[in-house]
Tab-separated table of N, CA and C in Angstrom:
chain	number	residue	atom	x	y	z
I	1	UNK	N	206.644	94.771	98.732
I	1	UNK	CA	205.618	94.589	99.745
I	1	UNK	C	205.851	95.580	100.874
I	2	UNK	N	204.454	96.140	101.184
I	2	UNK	CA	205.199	97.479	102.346
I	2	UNK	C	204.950	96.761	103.582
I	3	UNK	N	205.849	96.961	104.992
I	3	UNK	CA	205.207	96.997	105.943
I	3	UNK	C	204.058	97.241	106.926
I	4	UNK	N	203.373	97.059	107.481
I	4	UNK	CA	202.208	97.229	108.220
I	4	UNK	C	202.072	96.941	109.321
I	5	UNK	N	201.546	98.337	110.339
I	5	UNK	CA	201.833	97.767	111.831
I	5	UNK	C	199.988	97.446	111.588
I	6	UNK	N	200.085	96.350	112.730
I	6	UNK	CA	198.977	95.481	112.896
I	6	UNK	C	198.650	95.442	114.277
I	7	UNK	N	197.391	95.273	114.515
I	7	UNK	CA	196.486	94.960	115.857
I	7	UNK	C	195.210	94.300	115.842
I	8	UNK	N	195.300	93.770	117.234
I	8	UNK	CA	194.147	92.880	117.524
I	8	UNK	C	194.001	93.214	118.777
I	9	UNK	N	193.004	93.666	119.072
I	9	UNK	CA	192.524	93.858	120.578
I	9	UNK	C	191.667	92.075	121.094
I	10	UNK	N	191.975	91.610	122.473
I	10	UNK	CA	191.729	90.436	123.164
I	10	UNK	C	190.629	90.600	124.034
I	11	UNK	N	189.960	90.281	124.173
I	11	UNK	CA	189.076	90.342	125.591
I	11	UNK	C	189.823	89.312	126.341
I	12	UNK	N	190.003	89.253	127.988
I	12	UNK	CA	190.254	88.560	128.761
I	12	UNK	C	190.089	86.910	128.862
I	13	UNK	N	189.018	86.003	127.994
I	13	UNK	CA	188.731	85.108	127.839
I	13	UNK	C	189.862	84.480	126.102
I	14	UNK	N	189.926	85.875	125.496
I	14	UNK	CA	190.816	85.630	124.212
I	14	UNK	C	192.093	85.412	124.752
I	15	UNK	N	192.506	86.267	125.001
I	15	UNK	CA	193.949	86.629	125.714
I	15	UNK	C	194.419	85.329	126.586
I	16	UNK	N	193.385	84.706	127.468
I	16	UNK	CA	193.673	83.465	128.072
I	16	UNK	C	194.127	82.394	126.703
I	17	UNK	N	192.948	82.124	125.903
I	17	UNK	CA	193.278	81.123	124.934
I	17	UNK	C	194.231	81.416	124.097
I	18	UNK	N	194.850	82.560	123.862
I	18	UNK	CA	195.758	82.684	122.622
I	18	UNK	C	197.045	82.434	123.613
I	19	UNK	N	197.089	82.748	124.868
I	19	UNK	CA	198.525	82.439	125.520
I	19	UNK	C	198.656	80.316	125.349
I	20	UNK	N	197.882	79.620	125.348
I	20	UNK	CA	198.021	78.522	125.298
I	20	UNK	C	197.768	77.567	123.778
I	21	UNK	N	197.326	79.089	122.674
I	21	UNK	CA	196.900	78.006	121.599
I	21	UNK	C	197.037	79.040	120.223
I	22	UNK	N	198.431	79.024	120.207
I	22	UNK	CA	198.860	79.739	119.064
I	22	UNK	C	198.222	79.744	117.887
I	23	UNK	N	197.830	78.496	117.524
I	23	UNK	CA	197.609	78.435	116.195
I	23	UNK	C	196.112	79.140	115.863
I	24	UNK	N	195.679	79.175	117.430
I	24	UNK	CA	193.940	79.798	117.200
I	24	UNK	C	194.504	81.263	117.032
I	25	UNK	N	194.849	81.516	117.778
I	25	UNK	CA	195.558	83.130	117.821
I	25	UNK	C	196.178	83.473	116.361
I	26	UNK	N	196.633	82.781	115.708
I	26	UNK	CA	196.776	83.170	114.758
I	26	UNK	C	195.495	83.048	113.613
I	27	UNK	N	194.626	82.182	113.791
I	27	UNK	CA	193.640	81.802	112.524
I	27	UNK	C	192.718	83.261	112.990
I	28	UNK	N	192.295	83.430	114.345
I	28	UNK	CA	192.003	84.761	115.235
I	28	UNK	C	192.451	86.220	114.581
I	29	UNK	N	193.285	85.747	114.096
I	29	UNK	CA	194.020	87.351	113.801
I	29	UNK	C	193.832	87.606	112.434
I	30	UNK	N	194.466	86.572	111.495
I	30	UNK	CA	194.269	86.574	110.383
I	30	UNK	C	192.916	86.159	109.718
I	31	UNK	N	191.795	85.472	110.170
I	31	UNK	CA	190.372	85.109	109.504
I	31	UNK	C	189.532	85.620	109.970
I	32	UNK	N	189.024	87.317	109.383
I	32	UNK	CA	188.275	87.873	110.518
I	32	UNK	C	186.751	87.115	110.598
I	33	UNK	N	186.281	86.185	109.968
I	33	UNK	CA	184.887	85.074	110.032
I	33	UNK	C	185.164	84.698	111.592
I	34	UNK	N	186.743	84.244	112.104
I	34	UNK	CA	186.760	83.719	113.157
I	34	UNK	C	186.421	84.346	114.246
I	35	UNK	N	185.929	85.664	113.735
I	35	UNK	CA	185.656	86.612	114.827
I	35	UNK	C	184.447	86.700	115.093
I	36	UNK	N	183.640	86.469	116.006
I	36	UNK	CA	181.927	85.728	115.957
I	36	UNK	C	181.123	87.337	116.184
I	37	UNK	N	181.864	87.821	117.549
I	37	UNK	CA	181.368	88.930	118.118
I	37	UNK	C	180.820	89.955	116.891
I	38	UNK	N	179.573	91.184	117.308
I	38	UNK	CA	179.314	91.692	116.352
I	38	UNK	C	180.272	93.158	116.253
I	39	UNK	N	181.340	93.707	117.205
I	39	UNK	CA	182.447	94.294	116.806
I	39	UNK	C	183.864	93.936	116.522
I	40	UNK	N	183.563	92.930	115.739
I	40	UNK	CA	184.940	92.616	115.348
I	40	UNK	C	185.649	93.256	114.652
I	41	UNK	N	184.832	93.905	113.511
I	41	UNK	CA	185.875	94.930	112.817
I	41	UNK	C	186.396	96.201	113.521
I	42	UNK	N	185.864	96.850	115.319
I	42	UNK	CA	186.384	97.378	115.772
I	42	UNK	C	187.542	96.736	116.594
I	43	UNK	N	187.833	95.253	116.753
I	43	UNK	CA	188.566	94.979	117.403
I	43	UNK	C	190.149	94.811	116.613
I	44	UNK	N	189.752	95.207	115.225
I	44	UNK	CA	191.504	94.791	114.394
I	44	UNK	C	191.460	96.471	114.395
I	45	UNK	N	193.054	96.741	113.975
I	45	UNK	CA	193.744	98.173	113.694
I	45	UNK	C	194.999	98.093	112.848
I	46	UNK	N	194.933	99.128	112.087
I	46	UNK	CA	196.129	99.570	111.805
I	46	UNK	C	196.879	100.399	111.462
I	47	UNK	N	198.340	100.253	111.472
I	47	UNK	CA	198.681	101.801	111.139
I	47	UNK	C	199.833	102.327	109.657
I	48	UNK	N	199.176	101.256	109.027
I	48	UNK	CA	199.597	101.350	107.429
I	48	UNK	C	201.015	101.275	107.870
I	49	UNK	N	201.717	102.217	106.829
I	49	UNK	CA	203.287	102.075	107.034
I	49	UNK	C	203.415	103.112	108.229
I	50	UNK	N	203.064	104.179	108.700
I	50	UNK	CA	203.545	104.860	109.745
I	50	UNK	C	203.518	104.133	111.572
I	51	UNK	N	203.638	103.089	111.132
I	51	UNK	CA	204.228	102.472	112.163
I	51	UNK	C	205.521	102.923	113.052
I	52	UNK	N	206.465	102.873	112.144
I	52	UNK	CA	207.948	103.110	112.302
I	52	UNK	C	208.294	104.357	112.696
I	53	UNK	N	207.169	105.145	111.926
I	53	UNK	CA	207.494	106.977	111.973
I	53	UNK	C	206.793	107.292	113.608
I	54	UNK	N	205.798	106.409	114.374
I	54	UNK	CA	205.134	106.278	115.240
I	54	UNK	C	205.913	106.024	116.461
I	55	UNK	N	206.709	105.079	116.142
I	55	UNK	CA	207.444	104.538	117.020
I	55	UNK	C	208.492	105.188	117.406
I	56	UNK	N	209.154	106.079	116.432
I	56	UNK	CA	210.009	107.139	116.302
I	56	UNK	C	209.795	108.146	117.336
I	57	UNK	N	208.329	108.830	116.817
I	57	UNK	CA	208.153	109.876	117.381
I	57	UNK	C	207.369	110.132	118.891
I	58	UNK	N	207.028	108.780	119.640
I	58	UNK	CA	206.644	108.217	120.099
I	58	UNK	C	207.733	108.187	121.372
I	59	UNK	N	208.754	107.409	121.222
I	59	UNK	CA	210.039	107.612	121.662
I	59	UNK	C	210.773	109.002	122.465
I	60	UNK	N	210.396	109.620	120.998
I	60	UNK	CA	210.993	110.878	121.214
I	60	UNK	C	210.173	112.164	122.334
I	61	UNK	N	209.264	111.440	121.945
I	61	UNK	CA	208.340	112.530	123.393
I	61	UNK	C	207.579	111.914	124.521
I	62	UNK	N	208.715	110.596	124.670
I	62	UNK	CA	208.714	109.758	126.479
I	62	UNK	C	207.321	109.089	126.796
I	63	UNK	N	206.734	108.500	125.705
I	63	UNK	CA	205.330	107.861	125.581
I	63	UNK	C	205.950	106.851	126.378
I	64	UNK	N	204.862	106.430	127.574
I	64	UNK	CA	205.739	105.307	128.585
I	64	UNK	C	204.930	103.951	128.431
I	65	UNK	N	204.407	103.606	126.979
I	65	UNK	CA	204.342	102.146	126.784
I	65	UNK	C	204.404	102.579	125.206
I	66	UNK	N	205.131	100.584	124.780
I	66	UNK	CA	205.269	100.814	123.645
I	66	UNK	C	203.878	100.468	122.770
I	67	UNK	N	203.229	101.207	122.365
I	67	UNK	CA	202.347	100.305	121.382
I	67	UNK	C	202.056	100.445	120.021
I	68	UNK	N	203.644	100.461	119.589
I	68	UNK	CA	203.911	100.312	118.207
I	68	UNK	C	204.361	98.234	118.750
I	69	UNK	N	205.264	97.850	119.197
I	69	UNK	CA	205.672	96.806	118.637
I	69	UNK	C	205.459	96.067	120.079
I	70	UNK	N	204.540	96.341	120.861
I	70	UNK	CA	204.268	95.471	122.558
I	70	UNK	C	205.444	95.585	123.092
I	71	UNK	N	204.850	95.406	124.438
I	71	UNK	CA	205.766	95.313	125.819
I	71	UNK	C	206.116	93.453	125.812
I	72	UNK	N	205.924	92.803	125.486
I	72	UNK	CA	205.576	91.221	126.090
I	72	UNK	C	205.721	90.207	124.782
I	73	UNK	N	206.654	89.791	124.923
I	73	UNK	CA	206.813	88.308	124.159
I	73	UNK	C	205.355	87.464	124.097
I	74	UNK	N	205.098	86.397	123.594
I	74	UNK	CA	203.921	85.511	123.629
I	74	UNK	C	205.040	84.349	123.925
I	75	UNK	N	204.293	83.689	125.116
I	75	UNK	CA	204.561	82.465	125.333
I	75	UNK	C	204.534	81.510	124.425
I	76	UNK	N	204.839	81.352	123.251
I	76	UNK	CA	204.525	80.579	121.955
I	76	UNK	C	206.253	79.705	121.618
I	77	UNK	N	206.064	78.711	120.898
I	77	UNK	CA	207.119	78.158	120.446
I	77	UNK	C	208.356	78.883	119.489
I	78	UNK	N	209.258	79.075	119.731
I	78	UNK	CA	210.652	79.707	118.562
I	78	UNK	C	210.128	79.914	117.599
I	79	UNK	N	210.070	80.869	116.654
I	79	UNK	CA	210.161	80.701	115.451
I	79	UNK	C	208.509	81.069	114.939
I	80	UNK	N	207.403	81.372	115.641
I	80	UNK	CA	206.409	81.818	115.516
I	80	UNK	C	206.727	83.613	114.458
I	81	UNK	N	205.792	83.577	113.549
I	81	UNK	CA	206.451	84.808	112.567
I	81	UNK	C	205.201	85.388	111.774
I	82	UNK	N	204.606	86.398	112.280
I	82	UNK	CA	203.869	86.694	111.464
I	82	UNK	C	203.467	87.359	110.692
I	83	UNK	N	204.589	87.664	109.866
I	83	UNK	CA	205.445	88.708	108.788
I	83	UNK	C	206.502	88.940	108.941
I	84	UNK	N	206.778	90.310	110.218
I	84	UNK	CA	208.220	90.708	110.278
I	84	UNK	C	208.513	90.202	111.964
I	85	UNK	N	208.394	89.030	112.676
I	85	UNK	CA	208.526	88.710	113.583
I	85	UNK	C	207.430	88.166	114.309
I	86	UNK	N	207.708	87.581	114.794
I	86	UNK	CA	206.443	87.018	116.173
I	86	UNK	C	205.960	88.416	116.551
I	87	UNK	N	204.042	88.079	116.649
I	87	UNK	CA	203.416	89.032	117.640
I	87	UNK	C	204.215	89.175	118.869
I	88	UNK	N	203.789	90.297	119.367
I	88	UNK	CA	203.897	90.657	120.619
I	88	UNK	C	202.414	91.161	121.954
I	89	UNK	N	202.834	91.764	122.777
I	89	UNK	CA	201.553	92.002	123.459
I	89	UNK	C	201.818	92.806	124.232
I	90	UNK	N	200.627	93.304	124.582
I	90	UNK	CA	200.270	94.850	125.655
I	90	UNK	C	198.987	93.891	126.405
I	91	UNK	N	199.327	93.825	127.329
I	91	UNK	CA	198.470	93.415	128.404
I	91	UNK	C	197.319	94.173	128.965
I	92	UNK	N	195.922	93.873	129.405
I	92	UNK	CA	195.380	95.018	129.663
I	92	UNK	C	195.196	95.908	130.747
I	93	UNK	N	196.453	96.065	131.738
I	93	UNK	CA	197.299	97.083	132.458
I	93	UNK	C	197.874	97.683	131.579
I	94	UNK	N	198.681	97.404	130.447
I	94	UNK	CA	199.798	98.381	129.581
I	94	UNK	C	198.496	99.294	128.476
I	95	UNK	N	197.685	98.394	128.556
I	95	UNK	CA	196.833	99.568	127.234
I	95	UNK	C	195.959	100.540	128.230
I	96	UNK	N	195.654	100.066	129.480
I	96	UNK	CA	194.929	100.917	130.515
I	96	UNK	C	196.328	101.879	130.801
I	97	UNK	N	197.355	101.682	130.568
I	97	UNK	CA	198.364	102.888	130.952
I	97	UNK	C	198.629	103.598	130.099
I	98	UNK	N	199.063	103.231	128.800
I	98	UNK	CA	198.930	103.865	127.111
I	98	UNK	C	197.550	104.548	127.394
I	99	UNK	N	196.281	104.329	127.131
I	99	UNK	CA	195.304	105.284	126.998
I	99	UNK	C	195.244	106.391	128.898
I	100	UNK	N	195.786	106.068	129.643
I	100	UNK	CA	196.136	107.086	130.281
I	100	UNK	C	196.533	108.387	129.953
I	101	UNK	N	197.864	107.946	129.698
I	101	UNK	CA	199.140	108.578	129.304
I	101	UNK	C	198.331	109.668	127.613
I	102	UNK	N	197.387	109.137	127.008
I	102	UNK	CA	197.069	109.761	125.940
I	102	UNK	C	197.086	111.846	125.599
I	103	UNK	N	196.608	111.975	126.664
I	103	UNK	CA	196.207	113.028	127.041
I	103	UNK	C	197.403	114.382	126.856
I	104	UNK	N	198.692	113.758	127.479
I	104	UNK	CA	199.803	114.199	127.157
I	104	UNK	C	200.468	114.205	126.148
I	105	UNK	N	199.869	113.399	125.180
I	105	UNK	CA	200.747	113.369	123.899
I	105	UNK	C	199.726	113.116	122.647
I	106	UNK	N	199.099	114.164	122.656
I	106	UNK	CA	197.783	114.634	121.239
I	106	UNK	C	198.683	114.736	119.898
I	107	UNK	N	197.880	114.197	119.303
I	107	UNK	CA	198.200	114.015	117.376
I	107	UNK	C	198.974	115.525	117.210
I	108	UNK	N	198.021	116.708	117.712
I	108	UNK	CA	199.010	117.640	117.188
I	108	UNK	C	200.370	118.302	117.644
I	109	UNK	N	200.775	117.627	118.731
I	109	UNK	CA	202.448	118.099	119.176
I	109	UNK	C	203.031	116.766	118.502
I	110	UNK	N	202.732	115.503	118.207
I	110	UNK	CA	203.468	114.675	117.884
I	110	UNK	C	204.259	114.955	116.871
I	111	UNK	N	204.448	115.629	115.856
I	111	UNK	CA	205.314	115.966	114.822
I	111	UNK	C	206.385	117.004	114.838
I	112	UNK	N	205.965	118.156	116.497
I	112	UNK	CA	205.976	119.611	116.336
I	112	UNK	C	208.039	119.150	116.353
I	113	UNK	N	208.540	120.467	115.453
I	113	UNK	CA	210.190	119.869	115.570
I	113	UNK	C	210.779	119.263	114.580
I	114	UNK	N	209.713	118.234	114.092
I	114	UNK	CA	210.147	117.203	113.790
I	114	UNK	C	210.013	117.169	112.096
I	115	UNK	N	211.149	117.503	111.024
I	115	UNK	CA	211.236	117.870	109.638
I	115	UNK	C	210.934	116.147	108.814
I	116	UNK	N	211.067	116.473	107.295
I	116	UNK	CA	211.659	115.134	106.628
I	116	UNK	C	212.654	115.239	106.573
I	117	UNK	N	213.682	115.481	106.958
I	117	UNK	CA	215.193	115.228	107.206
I	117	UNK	C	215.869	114.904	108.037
I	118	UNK	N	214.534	114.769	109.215
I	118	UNK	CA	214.985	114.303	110.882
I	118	UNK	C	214.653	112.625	110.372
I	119	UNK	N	213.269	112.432	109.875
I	119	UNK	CA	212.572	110.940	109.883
I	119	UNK	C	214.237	110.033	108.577
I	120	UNK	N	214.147	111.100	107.489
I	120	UNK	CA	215.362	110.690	106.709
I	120	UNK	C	216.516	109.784	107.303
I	121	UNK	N	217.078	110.716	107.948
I	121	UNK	CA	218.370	111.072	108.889
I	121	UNK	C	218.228	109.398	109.400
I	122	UNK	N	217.343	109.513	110.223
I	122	UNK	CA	217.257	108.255	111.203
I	122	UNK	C	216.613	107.132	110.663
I	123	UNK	N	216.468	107.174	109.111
I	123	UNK	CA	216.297	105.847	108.976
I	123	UNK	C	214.937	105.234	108.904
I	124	UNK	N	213.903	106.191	108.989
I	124	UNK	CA	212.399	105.971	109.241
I	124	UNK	C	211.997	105.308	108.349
I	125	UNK	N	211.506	104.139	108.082
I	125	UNK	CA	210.075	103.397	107.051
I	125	UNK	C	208.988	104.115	106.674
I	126	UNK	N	208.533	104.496	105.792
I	126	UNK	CA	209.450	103.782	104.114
I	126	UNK	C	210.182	105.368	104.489
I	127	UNK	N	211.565	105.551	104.089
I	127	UNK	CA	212.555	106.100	104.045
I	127	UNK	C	212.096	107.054	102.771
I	128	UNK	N	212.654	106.621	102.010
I	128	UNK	CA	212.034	107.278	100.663
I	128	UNK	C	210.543	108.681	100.796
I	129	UNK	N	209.869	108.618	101.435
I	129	UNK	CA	208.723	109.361	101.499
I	129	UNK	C	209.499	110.506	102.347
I	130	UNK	N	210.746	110.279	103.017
I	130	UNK	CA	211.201	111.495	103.989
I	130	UNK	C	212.183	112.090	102.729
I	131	UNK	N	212.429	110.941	102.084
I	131	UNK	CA	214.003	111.685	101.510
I	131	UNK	C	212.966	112.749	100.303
I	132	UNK	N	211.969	112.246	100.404
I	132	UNK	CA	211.220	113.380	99.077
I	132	UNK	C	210.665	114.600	99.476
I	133	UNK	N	210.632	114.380	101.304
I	133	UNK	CA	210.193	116.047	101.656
I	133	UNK	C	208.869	115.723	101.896
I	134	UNK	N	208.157	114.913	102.057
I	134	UNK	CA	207.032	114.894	102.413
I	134	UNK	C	206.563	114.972	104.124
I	135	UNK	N	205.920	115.570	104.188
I	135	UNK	CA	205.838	116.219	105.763
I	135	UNK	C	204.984	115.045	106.529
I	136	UNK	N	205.447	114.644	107.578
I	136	UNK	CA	204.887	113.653	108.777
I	136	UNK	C	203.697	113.239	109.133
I	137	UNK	N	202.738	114.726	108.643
I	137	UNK	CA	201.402	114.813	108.925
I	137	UNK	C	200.363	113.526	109.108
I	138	UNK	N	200.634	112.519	108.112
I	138	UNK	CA	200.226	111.555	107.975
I	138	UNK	C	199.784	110.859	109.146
I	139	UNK	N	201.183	110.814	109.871
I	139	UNK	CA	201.769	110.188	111.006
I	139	UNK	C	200.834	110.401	112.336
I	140	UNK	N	200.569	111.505	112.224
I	140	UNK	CA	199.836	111.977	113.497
I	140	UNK	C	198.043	112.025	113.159
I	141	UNK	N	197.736	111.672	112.312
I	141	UNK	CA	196.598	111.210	111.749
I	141	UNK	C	196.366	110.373	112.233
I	142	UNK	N	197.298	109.098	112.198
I	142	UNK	CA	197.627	107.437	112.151
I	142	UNK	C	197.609	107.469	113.813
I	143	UNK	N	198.265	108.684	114.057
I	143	UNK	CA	198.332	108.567	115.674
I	143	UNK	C	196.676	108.682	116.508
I	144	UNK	N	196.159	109.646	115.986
I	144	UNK	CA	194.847	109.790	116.601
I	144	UNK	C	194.319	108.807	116.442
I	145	UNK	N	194.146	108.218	115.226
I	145	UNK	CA	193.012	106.900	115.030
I	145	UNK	C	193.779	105.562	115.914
I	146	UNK	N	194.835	105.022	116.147
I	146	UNK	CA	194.950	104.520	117.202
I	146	UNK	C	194.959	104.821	118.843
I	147	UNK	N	194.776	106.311	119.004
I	147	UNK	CA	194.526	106.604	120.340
I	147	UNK	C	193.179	106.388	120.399
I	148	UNK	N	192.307	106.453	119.454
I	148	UNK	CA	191.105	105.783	119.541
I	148	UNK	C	190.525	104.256	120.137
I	149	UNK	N	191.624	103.937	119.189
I	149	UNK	CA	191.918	102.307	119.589
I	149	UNK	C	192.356	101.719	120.896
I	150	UNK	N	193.193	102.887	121.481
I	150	UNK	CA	193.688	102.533	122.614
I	150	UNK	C	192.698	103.057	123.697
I	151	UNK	N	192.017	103.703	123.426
I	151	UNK	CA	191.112	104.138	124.547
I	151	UNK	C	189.601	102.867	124.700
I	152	UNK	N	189.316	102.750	123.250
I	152	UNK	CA	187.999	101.989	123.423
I	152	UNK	C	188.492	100.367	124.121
I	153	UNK	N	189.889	99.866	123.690
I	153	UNK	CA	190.434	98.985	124.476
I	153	UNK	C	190.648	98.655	125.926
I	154	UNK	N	190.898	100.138	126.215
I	154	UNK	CA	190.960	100.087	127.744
I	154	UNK	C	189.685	100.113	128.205
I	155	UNK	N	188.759	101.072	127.572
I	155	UNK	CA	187.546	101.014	128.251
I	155	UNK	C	186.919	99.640	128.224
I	156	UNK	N	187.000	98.679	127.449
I	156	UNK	CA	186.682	97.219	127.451
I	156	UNK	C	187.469	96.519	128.400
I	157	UNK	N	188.662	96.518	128.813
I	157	UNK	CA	189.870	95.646	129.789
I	157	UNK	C	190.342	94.856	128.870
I	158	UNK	N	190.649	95.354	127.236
I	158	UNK	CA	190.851	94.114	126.515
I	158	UNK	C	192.640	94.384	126.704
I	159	UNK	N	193.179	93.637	125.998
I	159	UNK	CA	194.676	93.250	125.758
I	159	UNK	C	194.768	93.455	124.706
I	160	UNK	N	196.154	94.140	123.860
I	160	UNK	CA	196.168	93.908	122.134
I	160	UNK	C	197.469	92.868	121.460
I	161	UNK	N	197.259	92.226	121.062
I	161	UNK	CA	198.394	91.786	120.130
I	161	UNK	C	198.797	92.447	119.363
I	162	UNK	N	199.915	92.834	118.739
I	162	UNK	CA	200.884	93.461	117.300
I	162	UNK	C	201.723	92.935	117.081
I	163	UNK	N	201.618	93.372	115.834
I	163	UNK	CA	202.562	92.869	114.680
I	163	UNK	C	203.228	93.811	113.629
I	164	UNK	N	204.078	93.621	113.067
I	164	UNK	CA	204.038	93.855	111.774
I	164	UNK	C	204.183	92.602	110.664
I	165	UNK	N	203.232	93.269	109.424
I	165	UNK	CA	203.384	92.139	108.448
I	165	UNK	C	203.655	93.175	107.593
């Protein structure tokens, strides 16, 4: 089963109810029917397996929010898991600062440097695709189409949840 970074963008009225009612937040995330609005399929994202390679490279060139794996715990009970850990969250100050910050860090420097023997080296998900020499490119693909995400978010004031499953 591969990993998958995951998103859900909140509007302000969501974001209220999912801090007090987990279990909607989750039927929310996972049943997109539960999603009434007529852009709901712009409100989920994802970033296949280059999550990890994202987060990596992301890191590495001083991106000052995280939105591979959120800034923010969910007020939710222990043990909440929705694949590889409890969601997390970007508030909608942190995604209004992420799509700030965009500008400085475009799909095409995100890789520049950066070999399959660097992503190897360090361990990157899925591992295997570096150890074969396959070049990052992907990655910064994955990157644009969520700077997308992060911009139409901010321009709404929404909040995002993530995950990986």
């Amino acid at each position: 089963m591969s990993m998958m970074g995951q998103y859900l963008r909140l509007t302000p009225a969501e974001f209220e109810r999912a801090l007090h009612d987990p279990d909607w937040a989750a039927r929310y995330a996972h049943e997109p029917h539960d999603r009434q609005d007529a852009t709901a399929d712009t409100r989920v994202h994802e970033t296949d397996k280059a999550w990890h390679a994202l987060d990596f490279l992301l890191k590495r060139r001083g991106f000052p929010v995280d939105v591979v794996f959120g800034e923010a715990d969910m007020p939710w009970p222990e043990g909440e898991d929705w694949g590889y850990g409890p969601p997390r969250l970007l508030t909608a100050d942190r995604v209004r600062a992420a799509a700030d910050a965009l500008d400085a860090h475009t799909p095409d420097t995100l890789t520049d440097g950066v070999t399959p023997a660097d992503l190897a080296a360090a361990n990157i998900y899925p591992q295997i695709i570096w150890e074969r020499g396959e070049e990052p490119d992907w990655v910064a693909a994955h990157w644009s189409d969520l700077a997308k995400y992060l911009r139409e978010a901010s321009r709404q004031g929404d909040a995002i949840l993530l995950w990986i499953s």
